[in-house]
CSV table of C-alpha atoms in Angstrom, one decimal:
chain,number,residue,atom,x,y,z
Y,5,ALA,CA,98.1,134.8,118.2
Y,6,GLN,CA,99.8,130.9,119.3
Y,7,THR,CA,97.6,128.1,120.8
Y,8,VAL,CA,99.1,125.1,122.4
Y,9,THR,CA,96.6,122.2,122.7
Y,10,GLN,CA,96.8,119.3,125.0
Y,11,SER,CA,94.5,117.0,123.7
Y,12,GLN,CA,94.8,114.1,126.5
Y,13,PRO,CA,93.9,115.9,130.1
Y,14,GLU,CA,95.2,112.2,131.8
Y,15,MET,CA,97.0,109.5,131.0
Y,16,SER,CA,98.5,106.3,132.5
Y,17,VAL,CA,100.7,103.6,131.5
Y,18,GLN,CA,102.7,100.8,133.5
Y,19,GLU,CA,105.8,100.9,134.7
Y,20,ALA,CA,108.4,100.1,131.9
Y,21,GLU,CA,105.9,100.8,129.1
Y,22,THR,CA,106.1,103.7,126.3
Y,23,VAL,CA,103.4,106.2,126.3
Y,24,THR,CA,103.0,108.9,123.9
Y,25,LEU,CA,102.0,112.8,124.7
Y,26,SER,CA,100.2,114.7,122.2
Y,27,CYS,CA,101.0,118.9,121.4
Y,28,THR,CA,99.7,120.1,118.6
Y,29,TYR,CA,100.0,124.0,118.4
Y,30,ASP,CA,99.4,126.8,116.0
Y,31,THR,CA,101.4,129.7,114.5
Y,32,SER,CA,101.7,131.7,111.6
Y,33,GLU,CA,106.2,131.7,112.6
Y,34,SER,CA,108.7,130.0,110.6
Y,35,ASN,CA,111.2,129.6,113.7
Y,36,TYR,CA,110.3,128.9,117.1
Y,37,TYR,CA,111.3,127.1,119.6
Y,38,LEU,CA,109.0,124.0,121.4
Y,39,PHE,CA,109.5,122.4,124.7
Y,40,TRP,CA,107.5,120.2,127.1
Y,41,TYR,CA,108.1,120.9,131.0
Y,42,LYS,CA,107.4,118.0,133.5
Y,43,GLN,CA,105.6,119.4,136.7
Y,44,PRO,CA,105.6,116.4,139.9
Y,45,PRO,CA,104.3,116.4,142.7
Y,46,SER,CA,106.2,118.9,144.2
Y,47,ARG,CA,105.0,121.7,141.7
Y,48,GLN,CA,108.8,122.1,140.4
Y,49,MET,CA,108.9,122.5,136.1
Y,50,ILE,CA,111.3,121.0,135.0
Y,51,LEU,CA,112.7,121.2,131.4
Y,52,VAL,CA,112.5,117.6,129.5
Y,53,ILE,CA,113.6,118.4,126.1
Y,54,ARG,CA,113.1,121.4,123.4
Y,55,GLN,CA,113.5,121.3,119.9
Y,56,GLU,CA,113.9,124.4,117.4
Y,57,ALA,CA,111.7,124.4,114.9
Y,58,TYR,CA,114.4,125.2,112.0
Y,59,LYS,CA,116.0,121.4,113.2
Y,60,GLN,CA,114.6,118.5,111.3
Y,61,GLN,CA,116.5,115.8,113.6
Y,62,ASN,CA,113.9,114.9,116.6
Y,63,ALA,CA,115.7,116.0,119.9
Y,64,THR,CA,116.1,113.3,122.3
Y,65,GLU,CA,117.1,113.3,125.7
Y,66,ASN,CA,118.0,109.5,126.9
Y,67,ARG,CA,114.6,107.6,127.6
Y,68,PHE,CA,112.6,110.9,126.0
Y,69,SER,CA,112.2,111.6,122.0
Y,70,VAL,CA,109.9,114.1,120.5
Y,71,ASN,CA,108.2,113.4,117.4
Y,72,PHE,CA,108.1,116.8,115.7
Y,73,GLN,CA,106.4,117.1,112.6
Y,74,LYS,CA,106.4,120.8,111.4
Y,75,ALA,CA,103.6,120.8,108.5
Y,76,ALA,CA,101.6,119.4,110.5
Y,77,LYS,CA,102.5,121.4,112.9
Y,78,SER,CA,102.3,118.7,116.0
Y,79,PHE,CA,105.0,118.1,118.5
Y,80,SER,CA,104.4,114.8,121.0
Y,81,LEU,CA,106.5,113.1,123.1
Y,82,LYS,CA,107.5,109.8,123.9
Y,83,ILE,CA,108.8,108.2,127.3
Y,84,SER,CA,110.3,105.1,126.5
Y,85,ASP,CA,110.7,102.2,130.1
Y,86,SER,CA,108.2,104.6,131.9
Y,87,GLN,CA,109.5,105.0,135.6
Y,88,LEU,CA,107.8,105.8,138.5
Y,89,GLY,CA,109.7,108.8,138.9
Y,90,ASP,CA,107.9,110.1,135.8
Y,91,THR,CA,104.7,110.5,137.1
Y,92,ALA,CA,103.6,114.3,137.1
Y,93,MET,CA,101.7,116.4,135.1
Y,94,TYR,CA,103.4,117.3,131.3
Y,95,PHE,CA,102.9,120.5,129.4
Y,96,CYS,CA,103.7,121.7,126.0
Y,97,ALA,CA,104.9,125.4,125.9
Y,98,PHE,CA,105.4,127.4,122.4
Y,99,MET,CA,108.1,130.2,122.1
Y,100,LYS,CA,108.2,132.4,119.1
Y,101,LEU,CA,111.7,134.4,119.1
Y,102,ARG,CA,112.3,136.5,121.6
Y,103,GLY,CA,108.2,135.8,122.2
Y,104,LYS,CA,107.3,134.6,125.6
Y,105,LEU,CA,106.4,130.6,126.4
Y,106,ILE,CA,102.8,129.8,125.7
Y,107,PHE,CA,101.6,126.2,127.8
Y,108,GLY,CA,99.1,123.9,126.4
Y,109,GLN,CA,96.6,122.7,129.4
Y,110,GLY,CA,98.5,119.6,130.8
Y,111,THR,CA,98.5,116.4,130.6
Y,112,THR,CA,98.8,114.6,134.2
Y,113,LEU,CA,100.6,110.9,133.8
Y,114,GLN,CA,100.4,107.9,135.7
Y,115,VAL,CA,102.9,105.5,135.9
Y,116,LYS,CA,101.2,102.2,138.0
Y,117,PRO,CA,103.3,99.7,139.0
I,19,GLY,CA,123.2,124.0,135.7
I,20,ALA,CA,120.7,126.7,136.2
I,21,VAL,CA,119.4,126.8,139.4
I,22,VAL,CA,116.4,129.4,140.3
I,23,SER,CA,115.2,129.7,144.3
I,24,GLN,CA,112.0,131.0,145.7
I,25,HIS,CA,111.6,132.5,148.8
I,26,PRO,CA,109.2,132.0,150.5
I,27,SER,CA,108.2,128.4,149.7
I,28,ARG,CA,104.6,129.3,151.4
I,29,VAL,CA,103.3,132.2,153.4
I,30,ILE,CA,99.9,132.8,155.2
I,31,CYS,CA,99.0,136.4,155.4
I,32,LYS,CA,95.7,138.2,156.2
I,33,SER,CA,93.6,139.9,154.3
I,34,GLY,CA,94.5,144.0,153.5
I,35,THR,CA,98.6,143.1,153.9
I,36,SER,CA,101.0,143.0,151.1
I,37,VAL,CA,103.5,139.9,150.6
I,38,LYS,CA,106.6,140.0,149.1
I,39,ILE,CA,107.9,137.1,146.8
I,40,GLU,CA,111.9,137.1,146.2
I,41,CYS,CA,113.4,135.2,142.9
I,42,ARG,CA,116.7,134.6,142.4
I,43,SER,CA,119.0,133.2,139.7
I,44,LEU,CA,121.6,130.9,141.6
I,45,ASP,CA,124.2,130.3,139.0
I,46,PHE,CA,123.9,132.6,136.0
I,47,GLN,CA,122.8,135.9,135.6
I,48,ALA,CA,119.1,136.7,134.2
I,49,THR,CA,118.7,139.6,131.9
I,50,THR,CA,115.2,138.6,132.0
I,51,MET,CA,112.6,137.0,134.7
I,52,PHE,CA,109.2,136.0,134.6
I,53,TRP,CA,106.4,135.9,137.1
I,54,TYR,CA,103.1,133.0,136.0
I,55,ARG,CA,100.3,132.4,138.3
I,56,GLN,CA,99.1,128.6,139.0
I,57,PHE,CA,95.8,127.5,140.0
I,58,PRO,CA,95.1,124.2,141.2
I,59,LYS,CA,95.6,121.5,137.9
I,60,GLN,CA,96.0,124.2,135.9
I,61,SER,CA,98.9,125.4,133.5
I,62,LEU,CA,100.5,128.3,133.9
I,63,MET,CA,99.4,131.6,133.1
I,64,LEU,CA,101.7,134.6,132.6
I,65,MET,CA,102.1,137.4,134.8
I,66,ALA,CA,104.6,139.7,133.7
I,67,THR,CA,108.0,140.1,132.3
I,68,SER,CA,110.5,141.6,133.6
I,69,ASN,CA,114.0,142.5,132.4
I,70,GLU,CA,117.1,143.9,134.6
I,71,GLY,CA,116.9,147.6,135.4
I,72,SER,CA,113.8,148.5,133.6
I,73,LYS,CA,110.0,148.3,134.2
I,74,ALA,CA,108.0,145.3,133.9
I,75,THR,CA,105.8,144.5,131.0
I,76,TYR,CA,102.4,143.0,132.2
I,77,GLU,CA,100.3,140.8,130.5
I,78,GLN,CA,96.3,142.2,129.8
I,79,GLY,CA,94.2,141.4,133.0
I,80,VAL,CA,97.2,142.3,135.6
I,81,GLU,CA,96.8,144.9,137.6
I,82,LYS,CA,100.7,146.1,138.0
I,83,ASP,CA,99.5,148.3,141.4
I,84,LYS,CA,98.3,145.2,142.8
I,85,PHE,CA,101.1,142.8,141.5
I,86,LEU,CA,104.6,145.1,142.1
I,87,ILE,CA,107.7,143.8,140.0
I,88,ASN,CA,110.9,144.5,140.6
I,89,HIS,CA,114.2,143.4,138.6
I,90,ALA,CA,116.7,145.4,140.8
I,91,SER,CA,120.0,143.3,140.0
I,92,LEU,CA,121.0,140.4,137.5
I,93,THR,CA,120.0,137.8,140.0
I,94,LEU,CA,116.9,138.7,141.8
I,95,SER,CA,113.2,139.6,140.7
I,96,THR,CA,110.7,140.5,143.3
I,97,LEU,CA,107.3,139.8,143.2
I,98,THR,CA,105.1,142.4,145.7
I,99,VAL,CA,101.5,141.0,145.9
I,100,THR,CA,99.9,144.7,147.5
I,101,SER,CA,97.0,144.5,149.8
I,102,ALA,CA,96.4,141.2,149.2
I,103,HIS,CA,92.6,139.4,149.3
I,104,PRO,CA,92.0,136.2,149.4
I,105,GLU,CA,91.5,135.7,145.5
I,106,ASP,CA,94.6,136.4,145.3
I,107,SER,CA,95.6,132.8,146.5
I,108,SER,CA,97.5,130.6,144.7
I,109,PHE,CA,100.8,129.6,143.6
I,110,TYR,CA,103.4,132.0,141.8
I,111,ILE,CA,106.5,130.7,139.9
I,112,CYS,CA,108.7,132.5,138.9
I,113,SER,CA,111.5,131.4,135.7
I,114,ALA,CA,114.8,133.0,134.1
I,115,SER,CA,116.7,133.4,131.3
I,116,ARG,CA,120.2,134.0,130.4
I,117,ALA,CA,120.9,136.6,128.1
I,118,GLY,CA,120.3,135.7,124.4
I,119,GLN,CA,118.6,132.1,125.3
I,120,GLU,CA,115.3,130.9,125.2
I,121,THR,CA,114.7,128.7,127.8
I,122,GLN,CA,113.5,129.2,130.8
I,123,TYR,CA,114.8,127.9,134.5
I,124,PHE,CA,111.3,127.5,136.8
I,125,GLY,CA,112.2,128.3,140.8
I,126,PRO,CA,110.2,125.9,143.2
I,127,GLY,CA,107.3,128.0,143.4
I,128,THR,CA,105.3,129.7,146.3
I,129,ARG,CA,102.2,128.7,147.5
I,130,LEU,CA,100.0,132.1,149.0
I,131,LEU,CA,97.1,131.8,151.2
I,132,VAL,CA,95.3,135.3,152.0
I,133,LEU,CA,93.2,134.9,155.2
């Protein structure tokens, strides 16, 4: 069975600085997808970034980028130039092909002014 | 875009009554919809997966007679909590995905409080 682990329950960062959220996963699949979702206080789940396992290039979306290490089964999220609106709970998620989303426990990020 | 709506956003009901929550994909056809439950400051727990026109697949431990799911069209899925009890109080979130695509788009959630 696949598992996703986020080892940082809470993190904080100063506005305009950079922060990295960690995520590791366990799977025997060779082809799969990885996601980072953001859940702000409104509780609306928002897709931040996705990565296909067969792609070696790390995905990037504006200030958000990932460090995907397939051999190490690691998928960290880097947020550059942090903004107050980035304050949210961040969930790392795994999905095998035609499978279901498996979420990590979440990391609460507080961006401080 | 890929917008998913949920209605109602919050509902309060008396113990023993049934509550229906609607999930709609507004600008795409959703062949598959998912229903999750989330307790405060916890992760999302998948309850069931529904495909248009077929019976939902429930996760282990989820009572299918209590949480009725109907996916009658490519844009609408409903979750009915039957004979609700206080322990059913929670935040329910739906998501939807397009045919052949893996990304799920989430609705804004429904807060259910059973008195």
